[in-house]
Amino acid sequence: MARITLSGLRHSYMANPSQDADWALKQLDLEWDDGGAYALLGPSGCGKTTLLNIISGLLVPSHGRILFDDHDVTQLPPEQRHIAQVFQFPVVYDTMTVYDNLAFPLRNRGVPESEVDSRVTEIAAMTDLSGMLKKRAAGLTADGKQKISLGRGLVRTDVNAILFDEPLTVIDPHLKFQLRSKLKELHQRVRRTMIYVTHDQTEALTFADRVVVMNVGEVVQIGTPEELFEEPQHTFVGHFIGSPGMNVLPCRIENGQAVFAGQTLETSNKAGAGIGLNEVGVRPEHVRFARAGLEARVVKVSDAGRFNIVEAECGGHSVKLLVKEGESIPSETTRLEFIPEKTRIYQDGWLAGRRSAS
Amino acid sequence: MNKTENQKAWFLVLPVLVLVAFNAIVPLMTVVNYSVQETFGNNVFFWSGISWFEDVLRSPRFHAALGRQLTFTFTILAIEVPLGVLIALAMPRKGIWVSVCLVLMAMPLLIPWNVVGAMWNIFALPEIGLLGNALNALGFDYNYTRQPGDAWFTLILMDVWHWTSLVVLLAYAGLVSIPDAYYQAAKIDGASSWAIFRFIQLPKMKRVLTIAILLRFMDSFNIYTEPSVLTGGGPGNSTTLLSIDLVKIALGQFDLGPAAAMSLVYFLVVLLMSWIFYTVMTRDDEANQ
C-alpha cells in the first residue's frame, strides 16, 4: 500500500530525442493517493501504456522519478515494486489449473502452502472462480481468464497497486458491463490503488474516482468524471468526453468577449489578450432552440434513443445539440441559444483564464 | 427436403484419385504383390503366401537391424530435441543478429544429403580429415572405418550437425510467437527463469515441438543416404540401419520377395510409431476441449 508520486517524468523510445514529437511522454507530475481508483484515458498512442509500464517497472523513464510513498523505485524491477498488472490480452498459465494460476505468485515468493490455500480460496470466492478451481486455465473463456489475471494480483498481500491495461478489449460486450461492475465492487472491498488505462470513456468514467485525460504525451486534465464533463479545461477533453463531444467553434475576441457568426456571446469566462487561436466551446446538452439568438439551419437529425442529435449549420460551422425525444424540431431556419454559464472561451486549446496549468 | 440425385460429383474427385493411385497405391501394391510370391528368374512367379513375412519377422538379421535403427533414432532424438530447444532459447529475439543466426542455422539443412555424407566421410578420416586427425593428435585411438564405436559416434555427430537446426528453427518460431505480456506477467508474478521456461515457453512450444519430433522421428527412421555414404553400413554390419539392410537384400542379393515383405514391415513400423508419438503428444489438447 502506498501513495504513488510521479515527478518530472519524461520518456522517449529514441536514444537522442531532439524534437517535441520524439517524446512519448512530454512532462508529467502526478500524485496518486493510496487506495484510489484512477483511470488514464486517452486515444491510442497518447502515451498511457508507456506511463503504465513506467509505473510497473517494465520501462525505465528517460527522465524523472517515481516514488512509492517516499521510497524512490525508479530503477527497481517489477518484482521488487510489489505491483500487479492485468494485460489487454488475458495472460494465464495454460498448463496449470485455475487454482495453481492463482497460487503461482505466492508460491514464487515462498509463501507457506497453508497460507496459499486460504488466500486462493478467499480470492477465488471474490472473483467468482470458486467453482472452477480444479479446471485447466486454458479451457476458460476470455472473461474467466481476465478474472484469473486479476486474481493473481489480488491474491498477494504486499501489492502497492493493481494496474489495468485496457483489460476489457477482448471481452464480449454483454460481459463487459458485468466485469466492470465486478471491478468496481472489488475495489470497494479491498481498497487497493487501482490504475485503469483505457481509450473508452464509459469504462473510465464508471470505474474511476478520478480520471487523468492524456493526449499526445501529456496530461490535459485530471478530475472527477463530473468535472471533466462540466468544466473541460481543454478543447480536447471537451471533444473526447461526451457523446457527441463538445462543439468547438472558432471565434473572434472583442473586449474579452467572444464573437461568433456576427454575434457577441455571453460566456462564463473572459478571454485574455494576444493569443493566436480563439474558440468557444459548448456541449450539445447546453444548446437549445430559441426565439432570439444565432441564426441556424437544421441539416440532419439522428435518433439516439431518448434523445435526438440535431446537427445545425450556423455561421458556416456545424453545431450539434441534443433535443429530448418528443420535443419538436424546427425544420429549416431557426435560432440557437448557447447557455451562457456553460459556454466557455478557449485560447490555443486551453480554457481562457484558468488558474493552473493542469 | 428434396435431395437431388447427382452422381457427377464423383468425377470431381477423380483427378485426386488418379494422382494418389499413381504415386502411392500402385507402387505399394506392386510391393505387396512381390511380398507374397516367389521367383526363380525369367519373370516366373509362384504364390508363396505369408512365408516371406514369417521369415522376416523371425530373422535375427532383421531384429539386429531394427535394434540398430531404434538405437540410432532414439539417440539422435534425445540429443537433437533438448539441444535444439537450448539453442533456440539462446538465440536473440531482436536486432540484426536474428537474421545472421537464422541463416547460419539454415545452412546445414540446405546441403544435399549425399554431400553431407561425403563431407563427413573425409572430415573424419584418421589420416587426412580435420576431425579424425585432430582426435588422433589428442591421443584418442579414433578410426571410424575400423571401430564400430567410432563409426556410431561419427554417424550420430553427423546427424546432430545436420538436423538439430530443424528443431532450432521450429522451436524458435514457437518462442517468438509468445506475446511480451506473458514475460511481463511472469516478471510481475516473480517467476524464476526455470518457471518461465516450464510454464510459458515449453507449453507454447509444444505444438511445434510435436511436429519437430515427428519429422525427426520419421526422417531418422528412414535415413539412408548419409550413413550409406559415410560408412556404407560398416565396419561389418555395425551401422547397417534398416534402409541400408533393405537395399542390400533387394538390390545386392536381388531377393525381391523377402525385400518386399521387409519393406512392408518397415513401413508399418514407421506408421505405427508415428501414430503412437502423435497420440501421446496431443493427448492433453483433446482432454482440454
CSV table of N, CA and C in Angstrom, one decimal, chain A residues 58 79 83 85 87 92-96 105 108-109 136 152 156, chain B residues 181-182 184-191 195 199-200 203-204 288:
chain,number,residue,atom,x,y,z
A,58,LEU,N,8.3,-2.0,-16.0
A,58,LEU,CA,8.7,-2.7,-17.2
A,58,LEU,C,9.6,-1.8,-18.1
A,79,GLU,N,9.3,-7.0,-10.0
A,79,GLU,CA,9.0,-7.9,-8.9
A,79,GLU,C,9.3,-7.3,-7.5
A,83,ILE,N,3.8,-4.6,-7.4
A,83,ILE,CA,2.6,-4.1,-8.2
A,83,ILE,C,2.0,-5.4,-8.9
A,85,GLN,N,-0.4,-6.4,-12.5
A,85,GLN,CA,-0.9,-5.9,-13.7
A,85,GLN,C,-1.8,-6.8,-14.5
A,87,PHE,N,-3.3,-7.5,-18.2
A,87,PHE,CA,-3.0,-7.0,-19.6
A,87,PHE,C,-4.2,-7.0,-20.5
A,92,VAL,N,-2.7,-16.2,-18.9
A,92,VAL,CA,-2.9,-17.3,-17.9
A,92,VAL,C,-1.8,-18.3,-18.2
A,93,TYR,N,-1.4,-19.1,-17.2
A,93,TYR,CA,-0.5,-20.2,-17.5
A,93,TYR,C,-1.3,-21.4,-17.9
A,94,ASP,N,-1.3,-21.7,-19.2
A,94,ASP,CA,-2.2,-22.7,-19.8
A,94,ASP,C,-2.2,-24.0,-19.2
A,95,THR,N,-1.0,-24.5,-18.8
A,95,THR,CA,-0.9,-25.9,-18.4
A,95,THR,C,-1.4,-26.1,-16.9
A,96,MET,N,-1.5,-25.0,-16.2
A,96,MET,CA,-1.9,-25.1,-14.8
A,96,MET,C,-3.4,-25.0,-14.6
A,105,PRO,N,1.9,-16.6,-8.0
A,105,PRO,CA,2.7,-15.5,-7.4
A,105,PRO,C,3.1,-15.8,-6.0
A,108,ASN,N,5.9,-18.5,-5.8
A,108,ASN,CA,7.1,-18.0,-6.3
A,108,ASN,C,7.8,-17.2,-5.2
A,109,ARG,N,7.0,-16.7,-4.2
A,109,ARG,CA,7.6,-15.8,-3.2
A,109,ARG,C,7.8,-16.7,-1.9
A,136,ARG,N,-8.6,-26.7,-15.9
A,136,ARG,CA,-7.4,-26.2,-16.5
A,136,ARG,C,-7.7,-24.8,-17.0
A,152,ARG,N,-4.6,-13.1,-9.7
A,152,ARG,CA,-3.2,-13.2,-9.4
A,152,ARG,C,-2.7,-12.0,-8.7
A,156,ARG,N,-2.0,-11.5,-3.7
A,156,ARG,CA,-0.8,-11.1,-2.9
A,156,ARG,C,-1.2,-10.0,-1.9
B,181,ALA,N,3.5,-9.8,-23.2
B,181,ALA,CA,2.7,-9.7,-22.0
B,181,ALA,C,3.0,-11.0,-21.1
B,182,TYR,N,3.2,-12.1,-21.7
B,182,TYR,CA,3.4,-13.3,-20.8
B,182,TYR,C,4.7,-13.2,-20.0
B,184,GLN,N,6.1,-10.3,-19.2
B,184,GLN,CA,5.9,-9.2,-18.2
B,184,GLN,C,5.1,-9.7,-17.1
B,185,ALA,N,4.0,-10.5,-17.3
B,185,ALA,CA,3.2,-11.1,-16.3
B,185,ALA,C,4.1,-12.0,-15.4
B,186,ALA,N,4.9,-12.8,-16.0
B,186,ALA,CA,5.7,-13.7,-15.2
B,186,ALA,C,6.7,-12.9,-14.3
B,187,LYS,N,7.2,-11.8,-14.8
B,187,LYS,CA,8.1,-11.0,-14.0
B,187,LYS,C,7.4,-10.4,-12.8
B,188,ILE,N,6.2,-9.9,-13.1
B,188,ILE,CA,5.4,-9.4,-12.0
B,188,ILE,C,5.0,-10.4,-11.0
B,189,ASP,N,4.8,-11.6,-11.5
B,189,ASP,CA,4.4,-12.7,-10.6
B,189,ASP,C,5.6,-13.3,-9.9
B,190,GLY,N,6.8,-12.8,-10.2
B,190,GLY,CA,8.0,-13.2,-9.5
B,190,GLY,C,8.5,-14.6,-9.9
B,191,ALA,N,8.2,-15.0,-11.2
B,191,ALA,CA,8.6,-16.3,-11.6
B,191,ALA,C,10.1,-16.4,-11.9
B,195,ALA,N,10.8,-21.4,-14.0
B,195,ALA,CA,9.4,-21.4,-14.1
B,195,ALA,C,8.8,-20.8,-15.4
B,199,PHE,N,6.5,-23.1,-17.5
B,199,PHE,CA,5.0,-22.8,-17.6
B,199,PHE,C,4.6,-21.9,-18.7
B,200,ILE,N,5.6,-21.2,-19.4
B,200,ILE,CA,5.2,-20.4,-20.5
B,200,ILE,C,5.9,-20.9,-21.8
B,203,PRO,N,5.1,-24.9,-22.8
B,203,PRO,CA,3.7,-25.1,-23.3
B,203,PRO,C,3.4,-24.5,-24.6
B,204,LYS,N,4.0,-23.3,-24.8
B,204,LYS,CA,3.8,-22.6,-26.1
B,204,LYS,C,4.5,-23.2,-27.2
B,288,ASN,N,-8.5,-31.2,-23.1
B,288,ASN,CA,-8.9,-29.8,-22.8
B,288,ASN,C,-10.2,-29.4,-23.4
